[in-house]
PDB file of C-alpha atoms in Angstrom:
ATOM      1  CA  MET A   1    -111.268  56.469   0.958  1.00 59.00           C
ATOM      2  CA  LEU A   2    -109.478  53.088   0.708  1.00 82.00           C
ATOM      3  CA  LYS A   3    -107.637  53.199  -2.607  1.00 93.00           C
ATOM      4  CA  ASP A   4    -105.380  50.203  -3.198  1.00 96.00           C
ATOM      5  CA  VAL A   5    -101.695  50.664  -3.902  1.00 98.00           C
ATOM      6  CA  THR A   6    -100.876  49.098  -7.286  1.00 98.00           C
ATOM      7  CA  GLY A   7     -97.210  49.967  -7.688  1.00 98.00           C
ATOM      8  CA  VAL A   8     -94.151  50.980  -5.702  1.00 98.00           C
ATOM      9  CA  ARG A   9     -90.593  51.892  -6.636  1.00 98.00           C
ATOM     10  CA  PRO A  10     -87.851  52.698  -4.089  1.00 98.00           C
ATOM     11  CA  LEU A  11     -86.061  56.004  -4.629  1.00 98.00           C
ATOM     12  CA  ASP A  12     -83.134  57.659  -2.812  1.00 96.00           C
ATOM     13  CA  GLY A  13     -83.091  57.670   0.976  1.00 94.00           C
ATOM     14  CA  TYR A  14     -86.346  56.409   2.417  1.00 95.00           C
ATOM     15  CA  CYS A  15     -88.544  57.728  -0.371  1.00 97.00           C
ATOM     16  CA  LEU A  16     -90.949  55.622  -2.397  1.00 98.00           C
ATOM     17  CA  HIS A  17     -92.787  56.385  -5.610  1.00 98.00           C
ATOM     18  CA  ILE A  18     -96.295  54.990  -5.085  1.00 98.00           C
ATOM     19  CA  ARG A  19     -99.127  54.442  -7.586  1.00 98.00           C
ATOM     20  CA  PHE A  20    -102.786  53.868  -6.678  1.00 98.00           C
ATOM     21  CA  GLU A  21    -105.615  52.080  -8.481  1.00 97.00           C
ATOM     22  CA  ASP A  22    -107.241  55.374  -9.515  1.00 95.00           C
ATOM     23  CA  GLY A  23    -104.067  56.585 -11.261  1.00 96.00           C
ATOM     24  CA  VAL A  24    -102.917  58.954  -8.506  1.00 96.00           C
ATOM     25  CA  GLU A  25     -99.172  58.644  -7.960  1.00 97.00           C
ATOM     26  CA  GLY A  26     -96.408  60.464  -6.172  1.00 97.00           C
ATOM     27  CA  VAL A  27     -93.501  60.300  -3.760  1.00 97.00           C
ATOM     28  CA  VAL A  28     -93.668  59.677  -0.017  1.00 96.00           C
ATOM     29  CA  ASP A  29     -90.697  60.119   2.326  1.00 95.00           C
ATOM     30  CA  LEU A  30     -91.251  57.465   4.988  1.00 92.00           C
ATOM     31  CA  THR A  31     -89.067  59.326   7.497  1.00 90.00           C
ATOM     32  CA  GLU A  32     -92.046  61.686   7.841  1.00 85.00           C
ATOM     33  CA  ILE A  33     -94.489  58.974   8.949  1.00 85.00           C
ATOM     34  CA  ILE A  34     -92.624  56.109  10.658  1.00 87.00           C
ATOM     35  CA  SER A  35     -90.093  56.007  13.485  1.00 88.00           C
ATOM     36  CA  PHE A  36     -88.090  52.887  12.454  1.00 90.00           C
ATOM     37  CA  ARG A  37     -88.845  51.131  15.745  1.00 92.00           C
ATOM     38  CA  GLY A  38     -90.581  47.842  16.415  1.00 93.00           C
ATOM     39  CA  VAL A  39     -91.722  46.129  13.214  1.00 94.00           C
ATOM     40  CA  PHE A  40     -90.278  49.052  11.212  1.00 94.00           C
ATOM     41  CA  ALA A  41     -86.754  48.800  12.740  1.00 95.00           C
ATOM     42  CA  PRO A  42     -85.392  46.559   9.936  1.00 96.00           C
ATOM     43  CA  LEU A  43     -86.360  49.232   7.375  1.00 95.00           C
ATOM     44  CA  ARG A  44     -83.453  51.371   8.619  1.00 94.00           C
ATOM     45  CA  ASP A  45     -81.210  49.033   6.635  1.00 95.00           C
ATOM     46  CA  ARG A  46     -81.417  50.278   3.049  1.00 94.00           C
ATOM     47  CA  THR A  47     -80.919  46.740   1.689  1.00 96.00           C
ATOM     48  CA  TYR A  48     -84.028  45.657   3.580  1.00 96.00           C
ATOM     49  CA  PHE A  49     -85.973  48.855   2.828  1.00 96.00           C
ATOM     50  CA  VAL A  50     -85.780  48.297  -0.935  1.00 97.00           C
ATOM     51  CA  GLN A  51     -87.437  44.868  -0.543  1.00 98.00           C
ATOM     52  CA  VAL A  52     -90.775  46.717  -0.389  1.00 98.00           C
ATOM     53  CA  TYR A  53     -93.553  45.199  -2.484  1.00 98.00           C
ATOM     54  CA  VAL A  54     -97.283  45.589  -3.050  1.00 98.00           C
ATOM     55  CA  ASP A  55     -99.410  42.886  -1.466  1.00 97.00           C
ATOM     56  CA  PRO A  56    -102.487  42.708  -3.725  1.00 94.00           C
ATOM     57  CA  GLU A  57    -104.531  40.966  -1.022  1.00 94.00           C
ATOM     58  CA  VAL A  58    -104.317  43.959   1.325  1.00 94.00           C
ATOM     59  CA  GLY A  59    -103.691  46.645  -1.300  1.00 96.00           C
ATOM     60  CA  THR A  60    -100.736  48.295   0.344  1.00 96.00           C
ATOM     61  CA  LEU A  61     -96.959  48.341   0.764  1.00 96.00           C
ATOM     62  CA  CYS A  62     -95.407  45.469   2.681  1.00 97.00           C
ATOM     63  CA  TRP A  63     -91.991  44.174   3.673  1.00 97.00           C
ATOM     64  CA  PRO A  64     -90.890  40.561   4.220  1.00 97.00           C
ATOM     65  CA  ASN A  65     -91.273  40.832   8.024  1.00 96.00           C
ATOM     66  CA  GLY A  66     -94.976  41.723   7.695  1.00 95.00           C
ATOM     67  CA  ALA A  67     -94.594  45.478   8.181  1.00 96.00           C
ATOM     68  CA  ASP A  68     -97.141  47.453   6.195  1.00 96.00           C
ATOM     69  CA  ILE A  69     -98.543  50.977   6.047  1.00 94.00           C
ATOM     70  CA  ASP A  70    -102.190  52.041   5.971  1.00 93.00           C
ATOM     71  CA  PRO A  71    -103.015  52.800   2.315  1.00 94.00           C
ATOM     72  CA  ASP A  72    -105.326  55.664   3.405  1.00 93.00           C
ATOM     73  CA  VAL A  73    -102.377  57.436   5.024  1.00 92.00           C
ATOM     74  CA  LEU A  74    -100.213  56.904   1.933  1.00 94.00           C
ATOM     75  CA  TYR A  75    -102.982  58.135  -0.381  1.00 94.00           C
ATOM     76  CA  ALA A  76    -103.549  61.264   1.699  1.00 92.00           C
ATOM     77  CA  LEU A  77     -99.832  62.096   1.601  1.00 92.00           C
ATOM     78  CA  VAL A  78     -99.514  61.521  -2.152  1.00 94.00           C
ATOM     79  CA  ALA A  79    -102.746  63.357  -3.008  1.00 90.00           C
ATOM     80  CA  GLY A  80    -102.077  66.219  -0.585  1.00 88.00           C
ATOM     81  CA  GLU A  81    -105.302  65.528   1.298  1.00 85.00           C
ATOM     82  CA  PRO A  82    -105.839  65.512   5.054  1.00 83.00           C
ATOM     83  CA  ILE A  83    -105.406  62.126   6.662  1.00 76.00           C
ATOM     84  CA  SER A  84    -108.860  60.728   7.396  1.00 64.00           C
ATOM     85  CA  SER A  85    -110.301  60.751  10.893  1.00 50.00           C
ATOM     86  CA  PHE A  86    -110.260  56.946  10.861  1.00 44.00           C
ATOM     87  CA  ALA A  87    -106.521  56.839  10.166  1.00 50.00           C
ATOM     88  CA  GLN A  88    -105.853  59.392  12.921  1.00 49.00           C
ATOM     89  CA  ILE A  89    -107.926  57.423  15.418  1.00 42.00           C
ATOM     90  CA  THR A  90    -106.229  54.109  14.646  1.00 45.00           C
ATOM     91  CA  GLN A  91    -102.790  55.678  14.995  1.00 47.00           C
ATOM     92  CA  THR A  92    -103.533  57.105  18.448  1.00 45.00           C
ATOM     93  CA  ALA A  93    -105.966  54.560  19.891  1.00 42.00           C
ATOM     94  CA  VAL A  94    -104.981  52.945  23.167  1.00 43.00           C
ATOM     95  CA  PRO A  95    -106.720  49.774  24.348  1.00 44.00           C
ATOM     96  CA  VAL A  96    -108.803  50.255  27.471  1.00 44.00           C
ATOM     97  CA  ALA A  97    -109.215  47.456  29.994  1.00 47.00           C
ATOM     98  CA  VAL A  98    -112.809  46.708  30.994  1.00 40.00           C
TER      99      VAL A  98
END
């Protein structure tokens, strides 16, 4: 799928209005997809959360600490499509020692 994010606007709570390169746009509530731990912990602070921006080099949402979200997951949520198999695999993959 891989559609780049071209615009983002913070809304109330932890919601973002997101626009993609193909014109699809909509609202995503990040409380439904992230747990605010690890690299996402600073996003709990609303002042930090609203510092979200689009990084044109990677085509997705980013925050100053380097946190970002897979644009395929965001697109699926906005477009009401199932999240791709690739996105599901990368979210659940565990490294295996050889």
